[in-house]
XYZ file of C-alpha atoms in Angstrom:
252
model
C -38.409 68.311 219.154
C -37.933 64.754 219.629
C -40.043 62.855 217.282
C -40.198 58.931 218.243
C -40.762 56.437 215.370
C -43.941 56.777 213.584
C -43.643 53.311 211.035
C -41.297 51.007 212.021
C -40.578 48.238 208.676
C -41.350 45.068 210.987
C -45.520 46.690 210.859
C -44.910 45.370 206.824
C -44.962 41.778 206.154
C -42.699 38.651 207.058
C -39.453 40.185 204.945
C -35.867 39.557 205.888
C -36.133 43.263 207.393
C -33.318 44.785 205.835
C -35.010 48.479 206.311
C -35.262 48.310 209.265
C -31.205 48.403 209.548
C -30.782 50.704 207.235
C -32.924 52.910 209.387
C -31.513 52.000 212.709
C -27.335 52.917 210.859
C -29.173 55.952 209.764
C -30.655 56.841 212.596
C -28.503 59.984 214.350
C -28.588 61.498 210.866
C -32.328 61.215 210.449
C -32.107 62.563 213.963
C -31.194 65.590 213.581
C -32.714 65.929 209.552
C -36.174 65.443 212.158
C -35.572 68.657 213.608
C -33.843 71.342 210.972
C -33.680 74.648 211.387
C -36.150 74.553 207.457
C -38.643 72.597 208.439
C -39.264 73.940 212.031
C -39.563 77.282 210.563
C -42.608 75.994 208.593
C -44.428 74.913 211.181
C -43.999 78.090 213.417
C -44.114 79.870 210.908
C -41.009 81.675 210.715
C -40.248 80.681 207.436
C -39.955 82.667 204.918
C -41.854 82.589 201.407
C -38.914 83.321 199.021
C -37.187 80.630 200.878
C -40.834 78.125 201.046
C -40.935 78.897 196.720
C -36.811 78.662 196.190
C -36.960 74.218 197.787
C -40.473 73.767 195.703
C -39.258 75.179 192.824
C -35.777 73.176 193.458
C -38.582 69.937 194.805
C -39.759 69.963 191.163
C -37.396 69.423 189.635
C -35.555 66.463 191.498
C -39.238 64.653 191.125
C -38.595 64.933 187.471
C -35.555 63.065 187.722
C -37.174 60.592 190.408
C -40.349 59.707 188.227
C -37.883 58.935 185.924
C -36.122 56.931 188.344
C -38.768 54.538 189.590
C -40.066 53.369 186.046
C -36.443 52.635 185.596
C -36.556 49.868 188.285
C -39.979 49.337 187.336
C -38.896 48.776 183.540
C -35.621 46.397 185.567
C -35.718 43.039 184.031
C -36.791 39.961 186.180
C -39.080 41.686 188.107
C -42.163 40.828 189.836
C -45.205 42.730 187.783
C -46.715 43.464 190.384
C -43.707 45.401 191.764
C -43.394 46.752 188.485
C -46.547 48.233 187.655
C -46.664 48.745 191.902
C -43.255 51.184 190.804
C -44.351 52.411 187.996
C -47.708 53.689 189.476
C -45.522 55.178 192.010
C -43.550 57.251 189.281
C -47.085 58.386 188.043
C -47.786 59.382 191.643
C -44.567 61.187 192.231
C -45.579 63.382 188.927
C -49.291 64.306 189.433
C -50.442 63.999 193.668
C -47.002 65.488 194.541
C -46.997 67.724 191.449
C -50.894 69.340 191.586
C -49.350 70.193 195.197
C -45.854 72.303 193.383
C -48.860 72.830 190.514
C -51.407 74.330 192.919
C -47.908 77.064 195.245
C -46.928 78.180 191.527
C -50.809 78.907 190.246
C -50.910 80.758 193.564
C -47.143 82.294 192.996
C -47.986 83.341 189.614
C -44.745 80.825 188.411
C -43.050 77.539 187.349
C -39.619 75.271 186.796
C -40.491 75.078 183.354
C -37.239 77.383 183.205
C -35.354 76.651 186.833
C -32.101 75.703 187.262
C -30.972 73.101 189.065
C -28.908 74.677 191.878
C -26.098 72.894 193.722
C -27.505 70.666 196.000
C -30.333 69.379 193.935
C -27.785 67.959 190.737
C -25.938 66.255 193.513
C -28.677 64.676 194.711
C -29.744 63.482 191.069
C -27.549 62.951 189.930
C -26.116 60.353 192.406
C -29.492 58.721 192.602
C -29.328 58.083 188.292
C -26.057 57.111 188.576
C -27.346 54.385 191.231
C -30.492 53.659 189.855
C -29.282 53.180 185.673
C -25.854 50.781 186.107
C -25.564 49.481 189.088
C -28.742 46.872 190.824
C -31.995 46.680 191.073
C -31.542 46.268 194.909
C -29.776 49.016 194.541
C -31.123 50.837 193.302
C -34.578 50.477 195.259
C -31.960 51.342 198.926
C -30.872 54.775 196.868
C -34.818 56.224 196.750
C -35.752 54.734 200.212
C -35.222 58.116 201.950
C -37.300 60.096 199.426
C -39.967 57.764 200.407
C -39.131 57.039 204.524
C -37.464 60.560 205.357
C -40.195 63.196 204.128
C -42.749 61.345 205.720
C -41.253 60.417 209.068
C -40.752 64.569 209.034
C -44.217 64.891 207.499
C -45.189 63.677 210.807
C -42.679 64.733 213.345
C -44.202 68.871 212.638
C -47.434 67.444 211.973
C -46.704 66.384 215.636
C -45.325 69.777 216.393
C -48.543 71.555 214.948
C -50.932 70.340 216.970
C -48.713 70.809 220.057
C -48.580 74.388 219.290
C -51.753 73.940 218.609
C -53.015 77.335 217.207
C -50.939 79.517 218.995
C -48.814 80.588 215.677
C -50.780 81.277 212.277
C -48.693 80.217 209.007
C -49.403 79.951 205.344
C -51.519 77.590 204.017
C -48.948 76.255 201.810
C -47.152 74.527 204.666
C -50.340 73.029 206.075
C -50.917 71.587 202.770
C -47.522 70.255 202.910
C -48.077 68.543 206.441
C -50.697 66.909 204.682
C -49.453 65.459 202.471
C -46.444 64.077 203.871
C -47.936 62.995 206.619
C -51.714 61.730 205.745
C -51.835 57.845 205.273
C -52.181 57.493 201.231
C -48.966 58.607 201.629
C -47.699 56.476 204.793
C -49.279 53.526 201.968
C -46.787 54.528 199.158
C -44.543 54.252 202.168
C -45.531 50.779 203.421
C -45.133 48.946 199.911
C -41.506 50.316 198.692
C -40.213 49.218 202.092
C -41.363 45.679 201.329
C -40.102 45.571 198.112
C -36.793 46.710 199.991
C -36.471 43.574 201.609
C -38.268 41.409 198.783
C -34.728 42.363 196.792
C -32.584 42.272 200.436
C -33.870 38.404 200.725
C -31.755 37.455 197.828
C -28.866 40.152 198.100
C -25.320 38.588 198.495
C -23.668 41.238 201.519
C -21.695 42.673 199.014
C -24.808 44.607 197.993
C -25.964 44.803 200.895
C -23.533 46.778 202.274
C -24.037 48.492 199.095
C -27.848 49.172 199.298
C -26.467 50.367 203.912
C -23.744 53.019 201.372
C -26.365 54.683 199.214
C -29.687 55.095 201.407
C -26.168 56.545 203.664
C -26.169 58.777 201.386
C -29.325 59.695 200.729
C -30.322 60.705 203.741
C -26.941 63.282 204.160
C -27.749 64.496 200.506
C -32.148 64.842 201.585
C -30.902 67.023 204.975
C -28.225 69.177 202.374
C -31.910 69.592 200.261
C -32.860 71.325 203.087
C -29.641 73.303 203.996
C -29.827 73.830 200.035
C -32.837 75.769 200.838
C -33.386 77.345 204.312
C -29.892 79.196 202.485
C -31.547 79.732 199.310
C -28.021 78.099 197.926
C -27.427 79.179 194.224
C -24.415 78.548 191.859
C -21.226 80.431 192.684
C -19.797 83.191 189.935
C -16.798 81.980 189.437
C -15.246 84.299 186.462
C -16.267 87.557 188.833
C -15.201 86.052 191.869
C -11.644 85.343 189.907
C -11.770 88.783 188.544
C -12.246 89.752 192.152
C -9.644 88.352 193.247
C -7.103 90.398 190.135
C -8.385 93.461 191.361
C -7.444 92.359 194.669
C -3.236 91.165 193.925
């Protein structure tokens, strides 16, 4: 399924269009991600619930750190008070709106993520974004979190289009439809547009070194978004290094 560009940063206002440049540079990767087997299987109803459950648990762990990063950005020095408030609101939205969706799934399954273990690509993604937000400038911090907003909205709208094309020919668990509805929805799109505008605004006064770093962080987070769905598709686990070492010794 090929999904057309569903939001152009040129739609958000008159700021410099750094965000659009980031998106365009990553377009080949995003085109692959929008057709990720995990996402397509959600829409065509073939994704095993076990894989979706795995994803939701890992995403709940991710969102906790993502919300913390948004608050850190909102607390940065010299951030416009309105932008600071919006960043804190977005953090609250990640914790309340998105996590409310997850908690609904958890209630149905009779589980929670309290004692869940973060899997390898979850650790890789969260540790990277936390490092950038905590140690780099505000503009770089904004760039590293942008794919979580924009890529999710983009694939959500691609999935919505595929769902409409398939019509009643397939059946899928209601949880899959709820996920699609959230990330393809108007409220989430408003959040994405606001965040894009912040990135463009931060880029206006950034030097060339910072702009280069913003490109690097955006591309890396796009890769990590894709790998996050790889992880759920494969039900990735941490290797049992000790057991594997023992098995290797037996073979000698």
